[in-house]
Coordinates of C-alpha atoms and ligand atoms in Angstrom, one line a residue:
Chain A
X1 CA -2.0 42.1 69.2
X2 CA -3.9 42.7 66.1
X3 CA -1.5 40.7 64.3
X4 CA -2.8 37.6 66.4
X5 CA -6.4 38.2 64.9
X6 CA -5.4 38.0 61.3
X7 CA -2.4 35.9 61.3
X8 CA -2.6 33.3 58.6
X9 CA 0.2 30.7 58.7
X10 CA 2.0 30.3 55.5
X11 CA -0.4 31.4 52.8
X12 CA 0.4 29.7 49.5
X13 CA -0.2 30.1 45.8
X14 CA -3.1 27.9 44.7
X15 CA -2.7 26.3 41.4
X16 CA -5.4 26.6 38.7
X17 CA -8.6 24.5 39.0
X18 CA -8.9 20.9 37.6
X19 CA -12.4 20.1 39.0
X20 CA -15.0 22.8 38.5
X21 CA -18.5 22.7 39.3
X22 CA -20.6 25.7 38.0
X23 CA -23.9 26.3 39.6
X24 CA -24.6 22.8 39.9
X25 CA -28.4 22.0 40.8
X26 CA -29.7 18.5 41.0
X27 CA -33.3 17.9 41.5
X28 CA -34.5 14.3 41.9
X29 CA -38.0 13.5 40.8
X30 CA -39.6 10.8 42.8
X31 CA -42.4 9.1 41.1
X32 CA -46.0 9.1 42.8
X33 CA -47.5 6.0 44.3
X34 CA -50.8 4.5 44.8
X35 CA -51.3 2.7 48.1
X36 CA -54.0 0.2 47.8
X37 CA -56.4 -0.7 50.6
X38 CA -54.7 -3.1 53.2
X39 CA -55.7 -4.3 56.6
X40 CA -53.9 -1.4 57.9
X41 CA -55.8 1.3 56.0
X42 CA -58.7 0.9 54.2
X43 CA -58.5 3.7 51.8
X44 CA -56.8 4.4 48.7
X45 CA -54.0 6.7 49.2
X46 CA -52.0 8.7 46.6
X47 CA -48.6 9.8 47.0
X48 CA -47.8 12.7 45.0
X49 CA -44.7 12.9 43.0
X50 CA -42.3 15.1 44.7
X51 CA -39.1 16.8 43.8
X52 CA -36.2 16.5 46.1
X53 CA -33.4 19.2 45.7
X54 CA -30.2 17.4 46.5
X55 CA -27.8 20.1 45.2
X56 CA -28.7 23.8 45.1
X57 CA -26.3 26.0 42.9
X58 CA -23.0 24.3 44.0
X59 CA -20.1 26.1 42.6
X60 CA -16.7 24.8 43.5
X61 CA -13.1 24.7 41.9
X62 CA -10.5 22.4 43.1
X63 CA -7.0 23.5 42.3
X64 CA -4.4 21.0 40.9
X65 CA -2.6 19.0 43.5
X66 CA -4.9 19.6 46.4
X67 CA -6.4 17.0 48.6
X68 CA -9.7 18.2 49.1
X69 CA -12.1 16.8 51.8
X70 CA -15.8 17.4 51.0
X71 CA -17.4 17.4 54.3
X72 CA -21.1 17.1 55.5
X73 CA -23.6 15.1 57.4
X74 CA -25.4 12.1 55.8
X75 CA -27.8 13.1 53.1
X76 CA -26.3 16.5 52.5
X77 CA -25.5 15.8 48.8
X78 CA -22.0 14.6 48.8
X79 CA -22.5 11.5 46.8
X80 CA -24.9 13.4 44.4
X81 CA -22.1 16.0 43.6
X82 CA -19.4 13.2 43.3
X83 CA -21.7 11.5 40.9
X84 CA -22.1 14.6 38.7
X85 CA -18.4 15.1 38.9
X86 CA -17.7 11.6 37.6
X87 CA -20.4 11.8 35.0
X88 CA -22.8 9.2 36.4
X89 CA -25.7 11.7 36.9
X90 CA -26.4 14.8 34.6
X91 CA -27.1 18.1 36.7
X92 CA -30.3 19.5 36.4
X93 CA -28.9 22.8 35.9
X94 CA -25.1 24.0 35.7
X95 CA -22.3 21.7 34.7
X96 CA -19.3 20.2 36.0
X97 CA -15.9 20.4 34.0
X98 CA -12.7 18.5 34.3
X99 CA -9.5 20.6 33.2
X100 CA -6.3 19.1 31.9
X101 CA -2.8 20.4 32.3
X102 CA -3.1 22.4 29.3
X103 CA -6.3 24.1 30.7
X104 CA -8.7 22.5 28.2
X105 CA -12.1 21.8 29.8
X106 CA -14.3 18.6 29.2
X107 CA -17.6 18.2 30.4
X108 CA -17.8 15.3 33.1
X109 CA -19.8 12.9 31.1
X110 CA -17.3 13.0 28.2
X111 CA -14.7 10.2 27.5
X112 CA -11.9 12.6 27.8
X113 CA -12.9 13.7 31.2
X114 CA -13.4 9.9 32.3
X115 CA -10.0 9.1 31.1
X116 CA -8.5 11.7 33.7
X117 CA -10.5 10.4 36.6
X118 CA -10.1 7.6 38.9
X119 CA -13.2 6.9 41.0
X120 CA -14.1 4.9 44.0
X121 CA -17.7 4.7 44.8
X122 CA -19.3 4.8 48.2
X123 CA -19.5 1.4 49.7
X124 CA -18.2 0.1 46.2
X125 CA -19.7 -3.3 45.1
X126 CA -17.6 -5.4 42.9
X127 CA -17.8 -8.4 40.8
X128 CA -16.7 -10.6 43.7
X129 CA -16.0 -13.8 41.8
X130 CA -13.0 -12.1 40.1
X131 CA -9.4 -12.3 41.7
X132 CA -7.6 -9.1 42.4
X133 CA -5.9 -9.5 39.2
X134 CA -8.9 -10.2 37.0
X135 CA -10.6 -7.3 38.5
X136 CA -7.8 -4.9 37.7
X137 CA -7.4 -6.5 34.2
X138 CA -11.3 -6.1 33.6
X139 CA -11.2 -2.2 34.7
X140 CA -8.0 -1.8 32.7
X141 CA -9.7 -3.2 29.5
X142 CA -12.6 -0.8 30.0
X143 CA -10.0 2.0 30.0
X144 CA -8.8 0.9 26.6
X145 CA -5.4 -0.4 27.9
X146 CA -3.8 -3.5 26.6
X147 CA -3.6 -6.7 28.5
X148 CA 0.3 -6.5 28.6
X149 CA 0.4 -3.0 29.9
X150 CA -2.4 -3.7 32.6
X151 CA -0.5 -6.9 33.8
X152 CA 2.7 -5.1 34.1
X153 CA 1.1 -2.4 36.3
X154 CA -0.6 -5.1 38.5
X155 CA 2.3 -5.9 40.9
X156 CA 3.2 -2.2 41.7
X157 CA -0.3 -1.2 42.1
X158 CA -1.1 -4.0 44.4
X159 CA 2.0 -3.2 46.3
X160 CA 1.1 0.5 46.6
X161 CA -2.3 -0.6 48.4
X162 CA -0.5 -3.4 50.5
X163 CA -2.3 -6.3 48.6
X164 CA 0.6 -8.1 47.1
X165 CA -0.2 -11.4 48.8
X166 CA -4.0 -11.2 47.6
X167 CA -3.2 -11.0 43.8
X168 CA -4.8 -14.4 43.1
X169 CA -7.4 -14.2 45.6
X170 CA -11.0 -13.8 45.0
X171 CA -12.5 -10.5 46.0
X172 CA -15.2 -12.4 47.9
X173 CA -12.7 -13.6 50.4
X174 CA -11.5 -9.8 51.0
X175 CA -12.1 -7.9 54.1
X176 CA -13.8 -4.8 53.9
X177 CA -10.5 -2.8 54.3
X178 CA -9.1 -4.9 51.5
X179 CA -11.9 -4.4 49.1
X180 CA -11.5 -0.6 49.7
X181 CA -7.8 -0.8 48.9
X182 CA -8.4 -2.8 45.8
X183 CA -10.9 -0.2 44.7
X184 CA -8.2 2.3 45.1
X185 CA -5.9 0.1 43.0
X186 CA -8.6 0.2 40.3
X187 CA -8.9 3.9 40.5
X188 CA -5.1 4.2 39.9
X189 CA -4.8 1.8 36.9
X190 CA -4.6 4.4 34.2
X191 CA -2.6 6.8 36.4
X192 CA -5.2 9.5 36.3
X193 CA -4.5 13.1 37.3
X194 CA -7.6 13.2 39.5
X195 CA -8.9 10.8 42.1
X196 CA -12.6 11.1 43.3
X197 CA -13.3 8.9 46.4
X198 CA -16.8 8.8 48.0
X199 CA -16.6 8.1 51.7
X200 CA -13.2 5.9 51.4
X201 CA -13.0 5.2 55.0
X202 CA -16.4 4.9 55.9
X203 CA -17.4 1.4 57.5
X204 CA -13.7 0.6 58.2
X205 CA -12.3 -0.4 61.7
X206 CA -9.6 2.0 63.0
X207 CA -6.7 0.3 61.5
X208 CA -8.4 0.0 58.1
X209 CA -9.2 3.7 58.4
X210 CA -5.6 4.5 59.0
X211 CA -4.2 2.3 56.2
X212 CA -6.5 3.9 53.5
X213 CA -5.6 7.3 55.0
X214 CA -2.1 6.7 54.4
X215 CA -2.6 5.4 51.1
X216 CA -4.5 8.5 50.2
X217 CA -1.7 10.9 51.6
X218 CA 0.9 8.9 49.8
X219 CA -1.0 9.4 46.5
X220 CA -1.5 13.0 47.3
X221 CA 2.3 13.4 47.5
X222 CA 2.8 12.2 44.0
X223 CA 0.9 15.4 42.8
X224 CA -2.5 14.1 42.0
X225 CA -5.6 16.0 42.8
X226 CA -7.6 14.2 45.2
X227 CA -11.4 15.0 46.0
X228 CA -12.8 12.9 48.9
X229 CA -15.9 13.0 50.7
X230 CA -16.5 12.1 54.4
X231 CA -18.8 13.0 57.3
X232 CA -16.0 12.7 59.8
X233 CA -14.0 15.7 60.6
X234 CA -11.0 14.0 61.8
X235 CA -10.2 12.5 58.4
X236 CA -10.3 15.9 57.0
X237 CA -8.1 17.6 59.5
X238 CA -5.6 14.8 59.3
X239 CA -5.0 14.6 55.7
X240 CA -6.7 17.5 53.6
X241 CA -5.1 20.5 52.4
X242 CA -8.5 22.1 51.3
X243 CA -12.0 21.6 52.7
X244 CA -15.7 22.2 51.6
X245 CA -18.7 22.0 53.7
X246 CA -22.1 21.2 52.5
X247 CA -25.3 21.0 54.4
X248 CA -28.8 20.3 52.9
X249 CA -27.5 20.6 49.3
X250 CA -25.9 24.1 49.8
X251 CA -22.2 24.4 49.8
X252 CA -21.5 26.5 53.0
X253 CA -18.0 27.3 51.8
X254 CA -14.7 26.0 50.6
X255 CA -11.0 26.8 51.0
X256 CA -7.7 25.9 52.3
X257 CA -7.7 24.3 55.7
X258 CA -4.8 26.3 57.1
X259 CA -6.5 29.5 56.2
X260 CA -9.7 28.4 57.9
X261 CA -8.3 27.2 61.0
X262 CA -5.8 30.1 61.2
X263 CA -8.1 32.8 60.7
X264 CA -10.5 32.5 63.8
X265 CA -9.1 32.9 67.2
X266 CA -11.7 31.5 69.4
X267 CA -10.3 32.7 72.7
X268 CA -7.0 34.0 74.5
X269 CA -5.7 31.9 77.3
X270 CA -3.8 33.7 79.7
X271 CA -1.7 32.0 82.4
X272 CA -0.4 33.9 85.3
X273 CA 0.2 34.0 89.0
X274 CA -0.1 36.8 91.6
X275 CA 2.3 37.8 94.2
X276 CA 2.0 36.4 97.7
X277 CA -0.4 33.9 96.4
X278 CA -3.4 36.3 96.3
X279 CA -6.6 35.0 94.8
X280 CA -7.3 37.0 91.7
X281 CA -11.0 36.3 91.9
X282 CA -11.1 39.3 94.2
X283 CA -10.2 41.6 91.5
X284 CA -13.2 42.6 89.3
X285 CA -11.5 42.0 85.8
X286 CA -10.2 38.4 86.8
X287 CA -13.3 37.0 88.2
X288 CA -13.4 34.2 85.6
X289 CA -10.0 33.0 86.6
X290 CA -9.7 29.2 87.4
X291 CA -7.0 27.6 89.6
X292 CA -4.4 25.5 87.8
X293 CA -1.4 23.4 89.3
X294 CA 0.8 26.2 89.3
X295 CA -1.2 29.3 89.3
X296 CA -4.2 30.7 87.5
X297 CA -5.6 30.7 84.0
X298 CA -8.3 33.0 82.4
X299 CA -9.8 32.5 79.1
X300 CA -10.8 35.6 77.3
X301 CA -13.5 35.1 74.8
X302 CA -12.9 36.3 71.4
X303 CA -15.6 38.9 71.0
X304 CA -14.5 40.5 67.6
X305 CA -14.2 44.1 68.7
X306 CA -13.3 43.9 72.4
X307 CA -10.7 41.0 72.3
X308 CA -7.7 43.2 72.4
X309 CA -9.0 45.5 74.8
X310 CA -10.1 42.5 77.3
X311 CA -6.6 41.0 76.8
X312 CA -5.1 44.0 77.7
X313 CA -7.3 44.8 80.7
X314 CA -6.5 41.4 82.0
X315 CA -2.6 41.9 81.6
X316 CA -2.8 45.3 83.3
X317 CA -4.7 44.0 86.4
X318 CA -2.2 41.2 86.8
X319 CA 0.8 43.4 86.4
X320 CA -0.9 45.8 88.8
X321 CA -1.0 43.2 91.3
X322 CA 2.7 42.5 91.1
X323 CA 1.7 39.3 89.4
X324 CA 3.6 37.2 86.6
X325 CA 2.3 36.7 83.3
X326 CA 3.5 33.3 82.2
X327 CA 1.8 32.8 78.7
X328 CA -0.8 34.2 76.3
X329 CA -2.0 31.7 74.0
X330 CA -4.5 32.3 71.2
X331 CA -7.0 29.3 71.1
X332 CA -7.8 28.7 67.4
X333 CA -10.9 27.1 66.2
X334 CA -10.8 23.5 65.1
X335 CA -12.9 22.5 62.1
X336 CA -15.4 21.1 64.4
X337 CA -15.9 24.3 66.2
X338 CA -16.3 26.1 62.9
X339 CA -18.9 23.7 61.5
X340 CA -21.0 23.2 64.6
X341 CA -21.3 26.7 65.3
X342 CA -22.1 27.3 61.8
X343 CA -19.8 30.4 61.9
X344 CA -17.3 29.2 59.5
X345 CA -16.1 32.1 57.5
X346 CA -15.7 29.9 54.5
Chain B
X1 CA -6.1 7.5 17.2
X2 CA -7.3 6.2 13.9
X3 CA -10.7 5.1 13.1
X4 CA -9.8 1.4 13.0
X5 CA -7.9 1.6 16.5
X6 CA -11.0 3.3 18.0
X7 CA -13.2 0.5 16.6
X8 CA -10.8 -2.2 18.0
X9 CA -11.0 -0.6 21.4
X10 CA -14.6 -0.3 21.4
X11 CA -14.8 -4.0 20.5
X12 CA -12.4 -5.0 23.4
X13 CA -14.3 -3.0 25.9
X14 CA -17.6 -4.8 24.9
X15 CA -15.8 -8.1 25.1
X16 CA -14.4 -7.3 28.4
X17 CA -17.8 -6.9 29.7
X18 CA -19.1 -9.9 27.9
X19 CA -16.3 -12.2 29.5
X20 CA -17.0 -11.0 32.9
X21 CA -20.7 -11.4 32.4
X22 CA -20.2 -15.1 31.2
X23 CA -18.1 -15.8 34.2
X24 CA -20.6 -14.3 36.4
X25 CA -23.6 -16.3 34.9
X26 CA -21.9 -19.8 34.9
X27 CA -21.7 -19.3 38.6
X28 CA -25.6 -19.1 38.9
X29 CA -27.4 -22.1 40.5
X30 CA -30.3 -21.8 38.0
X31 CA -28.3 -22.3 35.2
X32 CA -27.0 -25.6 36.6
X33 CA -30.3 -26.6 37.9
X34 CA -31.8 -26.0 34.4
X35 CA -29.0 -27.8 32.8
X36 CA -29.4 -30.8 35.1
X37 CA -33.2 -30.8 34.3
X38 CA -32.5 -30.8 30.7
X39 CA -30.0 -33.7 31.1
X40 CA -32.7 -35.5 33.1
X41 CA -35.2 -35.1 30.3
X42 CA -32.8 -36.6 27.8
X43 CA -32.1 -39.4 30.0
X44 CA -35.7 -39.9 30.6
X45 CA -36.1 -39.6 26.7
X46 CA -33.5 -42.4 26.4
X47 CA -35.3 -44.7 28.9
X48 CA -38.7 -44.1 27.3
X49 CA -37.4 -44.9 24.0
X50 CA -36.0 -48.1 25.3
X51 CA -39.3 -49.2 26.6
X52 CA -41.5 -48.3 23.7
X53 CA -41.9 -50.4 20.5
X54 CA -42.3 -47.5 18.5
X55 CA -39.5 -45.5 16.6
X56 CA -37.1 -45.4 19.5
X57 CA -34.7 -42.7 18.1
X58 CA -37.6 -40.2 17.2
X59 CA -39.0 -40.3 20.8
X60 CA -35.5 -39.5 22.1
X61 CA -35.0 -36.7 19.6
X62 CA -38.6 -35.2 20.4
X63 CA -37.9 -35.3 24.1
X64 CA -34.5 -33.9 23.8
X65 CA -35.2 -31.1 21.5
X66 CA -38.1 -30.1 23.8
X67 CA -35.8 -30.1 26.8
X68 CA -33.2 -27.8 25.0
X69 CA -36.0 -25.5 24.1
X70 CA -37.5 -25.3 27.5
X71 CA -34.4 -25.1 29.2
X72 CA -32.7 -22.4 26.9
X73 CA -36.0 -20.4 27.1
X74 CA -36.0 -20.5 30.8
X75 CA -32.5 -19.5 31.0
X76 CA -32.9 -16.7 28.5
X77 CA -36.0 -15.3 30.3
X78 CA -34.5 -15.4 33.9
X79 CA -31.0 -14.4 33.1
X80 CA -31.9 -11.8 30.7
X81 CA -34.1 -10.2 33.3
X82 CA -31.4 -10.2 35.6
X83 CA -28.9 -9.0 33.2
X84 CA -29.0 -5.3 33.8
X85 CA -31.3 -4.9 36.8
X86 CA -29.0 -6.9 39.2
X87 CA -25.9 -4.8 38.1
X88 CA -27.8 -1.6 39.0
X89 CA -29.4 -3.1 42.2
X90 CA -25.9 -4.3 43.5
X91 CA -24.4 -1.1 42.1
X92 CA -21.6 -2.8 40.5
X93 CA -22.3 -0.7 37.4
X94 CA -20.9 2.4 38.9
X95 CA -17.3 1.2 38.4
X96 CA -17.9 0.2 34.9
X97 CA -19.9 3.3 33.8
X98 CA -17.4 5.8 35.0
X99 CA -15.0 4.2 32.6
X100 CA -14.7 5.8 29.1
X101 CA -17.4 3.8 27.7
X102 CA -20.8 4.3 26.2
X103 CA -23.6 2.7 28.0
X104 CA -24.8 0.8 24.9
X105 CA -21.4 -0.9 25.0
X106 CA -22.4 -2.1 28.6
X107 CA -25.9 -3.5 27.5
X108 CA -24.3 -5.1 24.5
X109 CA -21.5 -6.7 26.6
X110 CA -24.0 -8.1 29.1
X111 CA -26.3 -9.7 26.5
X112 CA -23.2 -11.0 24.5
X113 CA -22.0 -12.6 27.8
X114 CA -25.7 -14.4 28.3
X115 CA -25.7 -15.3 24.5
X116 CA -22.2 -17.1 25.2
X117 CA -23.7 -19.0 28.1
X118 CA -26.8 -20.0 26.1
X119 CA -24.7 -21.1 23.3
X120 CA -22.6 -23.3 25.5
X121 CA -25.6 -24.6 27.2
X122 CA -27.4 -25.4 23.8
X123 CA -24.0 -27.2 22.5
X124 CA -23.5 -29.2 25.6
X125 CA -27.2 -30.5 25.5
X126 CA -27.4 -31.1 21.9
X127 CA -24.2 -33.0 22.1
X128 CA -25.6 -35.3 24.6
X129 CA -28.6 -35.5 22.8
X130 CA -26.8 -36.4 19.5
X131 CA -25.0 -39.2 21.4
X132 CA -28.3 -40.6 22.7
X133 CA -30.0 -40.1 19.3
X134 CA -27.3 -42.1 17.6
X135 CA -27.2 -44.8 20.3
X136 CA -30.9 -45.3 19.7
X137 CA -30.3 -46.0 16.0
X138 CA -31.2 -42.5 14.7
X139 CA -29.6 -40.9 11.6
X140 CA -28.7 -37.2 11.8
X141 CA -29.9 -34.9 9.0
X142 CA -29.1 -31.2 8.4
X143 CA -32.6 -30.2 9.6
X144 CA -31.5 -31.2 13.2
X145 CA -28.7 -28.6 13.0
X146 CA -31.0 -26.2 11.4
X147 CA -33.4 -26.6 14.1
X148 CA -30.9 -25.9 16.7
X149 CA -29.6 -22.9 15.1
X150 CA -33.2 -21.5 15.0
X151 CA -33.5 -22.5 18.7
X152 CA -30.5 -20.4 19.6
X153 CA -31.9 -17.6 17.6
X154 CA -35.2 -17.6 19.6
X155 CA -33.1 -17.6 22.8
X156 CA -31.3 -14.6 21.5
X157 CA -34.7 -12.8 20.8
X158 CA -36.0 -13.9 24.2
X159 CA -32.8 -12.6 26.0
X160 CA -33.0 -9.3 24.1
X161 CA -36.6 -8.9 25.1
X162 CA -35.9 -9.8 28.8
X163 CA -33.0 -7.4 28.6
X164 CA -35.4 -4.5 27.6
X165 CA -37.5 -5.1 30.7
X166 CA -34.3 -5.4 32.7
X167 CA -33.1 -1.9 32.0
X168 CA -36.0 -0.3 33.5
X169 CA -37.5 -2.4 36.2
X170 CA -36.6 -4.9 38.8
X171 CA -35.3 -8.3 37.9
X172 CA -38.4 -9.9 39.3
X173 CA -40.9 -7.7 37.3
X174 CA -38.7 -8.1 34.2
X175 CA -38.8 -11.9 34.5
X176 CA -42.6 -11.8 34.9
X177 CA -42.8 -9.7 31.8
X178 CA -40.4 -11.7 29.7
X179 CA -42.1 -14.8 30.7
X180 CA -45.4 -13.4 29.3
X181 CA -43.7 -12.7 26.1
X182 CA -42.3 -16.0 25.8
X183 CA -45.7 -17.7 26.5
X184 CA -47.5 -15.3 24.1
X185 CA -44.8 -15.6 21.5
X186 CA -45.6 -19.4 21.4
X187 CA -49.2 -19.0 21.1
X188 CA -48.8 -16.5 18.3
X189 CA -50.6 -18.7 15.9
X190 CA -53.7 -18.8 18.1
X191 CA -53.6 -14.9 19.0
X192 CA -53.4 -14.1 15.4
X193 CA -56.6 -16.2 14.7
X194 CA -58.3 -14.7 18.0
X195 CA -57.4 -11.3 16.7
X196 CA -59.9 -11.8 14.0
X197 CA -62.6 -13.7 15.6
X198 CA -62.6 -13.1 19.4
X199 CA -65.5 -11.8 21.4
X200 CA -66.2 -9.3 22.9
X201 CA -65.0 -7.4 19.8
X202 CA -63.1 -4.7 21.6
X203 CA -60.5 -7.2 22.3
X204 CA -59.6 -7.4 18.7
X205 CA -57.5 -4.4 18.4
X206 CA -55.8 -5.3 21.5
X207 CA -54.7 -8.8 20.3
X208 CA -54.0 -7.5 16.9
X209 CA -51.6 -5.1 18.5
X210 CA -50.1 -7.8 20.5
X211 CA -49.6 -10.0 17.5
X212 CA -47.8 -7.2 15.6
X213 CA -45.4 -6.1 18.5
X214 CA -44.5 -9.4 20.3
X215 CA -42.1 -11.7 18.6
X216 CA -43.6 -14.7 16.7
X217 CA -41.7 -17.4 18.4
X218 CA -43.6 -20.1 16.5
X219 CA -41.3 -19.4 13.7
X220 CA -38.4 -20.8 15.5
X221 CA -40.0 -23.9 16.2
X222 CA -39.3 -26.5 13.8
X223 CA -39.0 -29.5 16.1
X224 CA -42.1 -31.3 14.4
X225 CA -40.3 -31.1 10.9
X226 CA -37.2 -32.5 12.3
X227 CA -39.3 -35.2 14.2
X228 CA -41.1 -36.2 10.9
X229 CA -38.1 -36.0 8.8
X230 CA -39.6 -33.1 6.9
X231 CA -37.2 -30.9 5.0
X232 CA -36.5 -27.3 6.3
X233 CA -35.6 -25.2 3.2
X234 CA -32.8 -22.8 3.4
X235 CA -35.1 -20.2 2.3
X236 CA -37.4 -20.7 5.4
X237 CA -34.3 -21.1 7.5
X238 CA -32.6 -17.8 6.4
X239 CA -35.8 -15.8 6.4
X240 CA -36.5 -16.9 10.1
X241 CA -32.9 -16.2 11.2
X242 CA -33.1 -12.9 9.6
X243 CA -36.5 -12.2 11.4
X244 CA -34.9 -13.2 14.5
X245 CA -31.8 -11.1 14.1
X246 CA -33.9 -8.1 13.0
X247 CA -36.3 -8.5 16.2
X248 CA -33.2 -8.7 18.4
X249 CA -31.4 -5.7 16.9
X250 CA -34.7 -3.7 17.4
X251 CA -35.1 -4.9 21.0
X252 CA -31.4 -4.3 21.9
X253 CA -31.6 -0.8 20.3
X254 CA -34.7 0.0 22.6
X255 CA -32.8 -1.4 25.6
X256 CA -29.6 0.7 24.8
X257 CA -31.7 3.8 24.4
X258 CA -33.5 3.4 27.6
X259 CA -30.6 2.7 29.4
X260 CA -28.6 5.6 28.0
X261 CA -31.4 7.9 29.4
X262 CA -31.8 6.3 32.8
X263 CA -30.9 8.4 35.8
X264 CA -28.5 5.9 37.8
Ligands
ADP401 N1 -31.9 8.9 43.0 C1 -32.4 9.6 44.0 N2 -33.6 9.8 44.0 C2 -34.2 10.7 45.0 N3 -33.5 11.3 45.9 C3 -32.3 11.1 46.1 C4 -31.5 10.2 45.0 N4 -30.3 10.2 45.5 C5 -30.1 11.1 46.4 N5 -31.1 11.5 46.8 C6 -31.4 12.4 47.9 O1 -30.7 13.5 47.9 C7 -30.0 13.9 49.1 C8 -28.5 13.7 49.0 O2 -28.1 12.4 49.0 P1 -26.6 12.0 49.0 O3 -25.8 12.9 47.9 O4 -26.6 10.4 48.8 O5 -26.0 12.6 50.4 P2 -24.7 12.1 51.0 O6 -23.8 11.3 50.2 O7 -24.2 13.5 51.5 O8 -24.9 11.2 52.3 C9 -30.8 13.0 50.1 O9 -31.7 13.6 50.8 C10 -31.2 11.7 49.2 O10 -32.4 11.2 49.8
MG402 MG1 -22.9 9.7 50.3

């Protein structure tokens, strides 16, 4: 029985990290304001400058080749960490590093780091008067690529994100899902090792979400490291290999998803029937049993120390009553259970 | 990578930003409405010159150059104010600034795009003006072209100044501030006199500071000389152009510096 409690399905070796955040703290200073008298309030009101702590000592290391899902509710600090990783924001304390294949580390605001990254911002805004091709040409030029090189890459890139037809169409005519996908193409022009995507699926309809999800999974299969944020657990469960969870600027934890989900057995579900169709609820240890189509089921809560004992007790009672045990199934936590109970052993 | 190749890459990145900026700005309604307004002025000038008995060509020229100056100044101030603020407000800068470029490249690219728009606008309007002028029987002199070149230099100064405001405030406020400098810059002769004489006396140091910091835009204004067929010496031309260039470099350096330190 004890093997059930600690079973970790297929534990794997993790590669060395390519994205590293070291004790990153970010404080935003909001300037003070003076409210002048108005019909609503006749007094002068001074609003003091405040300091908002968006990230508090966040340390994170994403191994090469992982699809990392960065989960957290709105306002948790996901975008802020992503902006420091892509070098848009300077951390107040700590630093973000990007490592290459040779293990050299570059601070995230350096040119070398930026060349290794592809980035799709949250609700990206584009120069919408450009066509898809002009858009890719522009961003390719910023990356220092030659026009010939870029134009050769445009058709395969657009094919990859399913926009071959829209090559000469202006971005202002694109749907939200198409914009998100052309943004992904933009992030891939220079074939970076790392992709950083801020809520790539937010604001899309279910079909759009699935398209983007499939593209991300396909990119992940090419061996790139993908860091994406979301506040939707399902996205993470479907495509990620690693997750991190942030709340109010504090990283609650991070690790491989199979490990997290495999670790915690929430309860044991025992299905059984008793001889002669007896009602098990007369037996003290089986009081919690519920009737099912073909017998009875009892769920034994995973109380850390007592689980084995409780399960064995139930089994013994069933067998004592000349019953049949049909199945004993451990119910593992979903990511949602872990996050909402706050008991994530991350 | 060689130093030469790096420089070439830096230049290519700036011109990529400039090209997109140009494309963006020529879609703006304000550009086309100002341009139409300018054309209207020139047409009006032509009509007035037909009606009057005085020197027809000169009236057309005066009118036309005033229109070019006004429209160009307006475009510089309004579009310069929008230049960076709008990108930041629309968040289109995220994709650009996460590329391996310096922030100053972004600012310079934006300004270069605007200067392109201003140059094209000035060229189109003056081409039309030249046609009108010749039709009214005028004779072109080099001073006319010197005057145009100095006008464009003034637009450059104004755009750079507007751009400084654009990097740290909203486009509306930036436009207000830049217009203030546009007006004050043209009143610089008066401000300089007032700085010595005004009452109350405590205003004097204030005006003195203004006269020292703000650009003296009256220097670029040689419309009267052209109109009266007075010569504009090459010395004056070169000196004024250098003044404009220096002021622009100064303003752009400030804009780049502020933008590099800005929290985005
Ligand atoms: N530029 C800023 N100035 C002040 N506060 C900010 C700024 N950017 C983000 N914040 C604050 O930091 C917190 C984290 O924001 P964000 O990283 O955008 O959250 P998320 O992306 O997880 O929704 C929020 O409370 C937000 O209000
Ligand atoms: Mg966010």
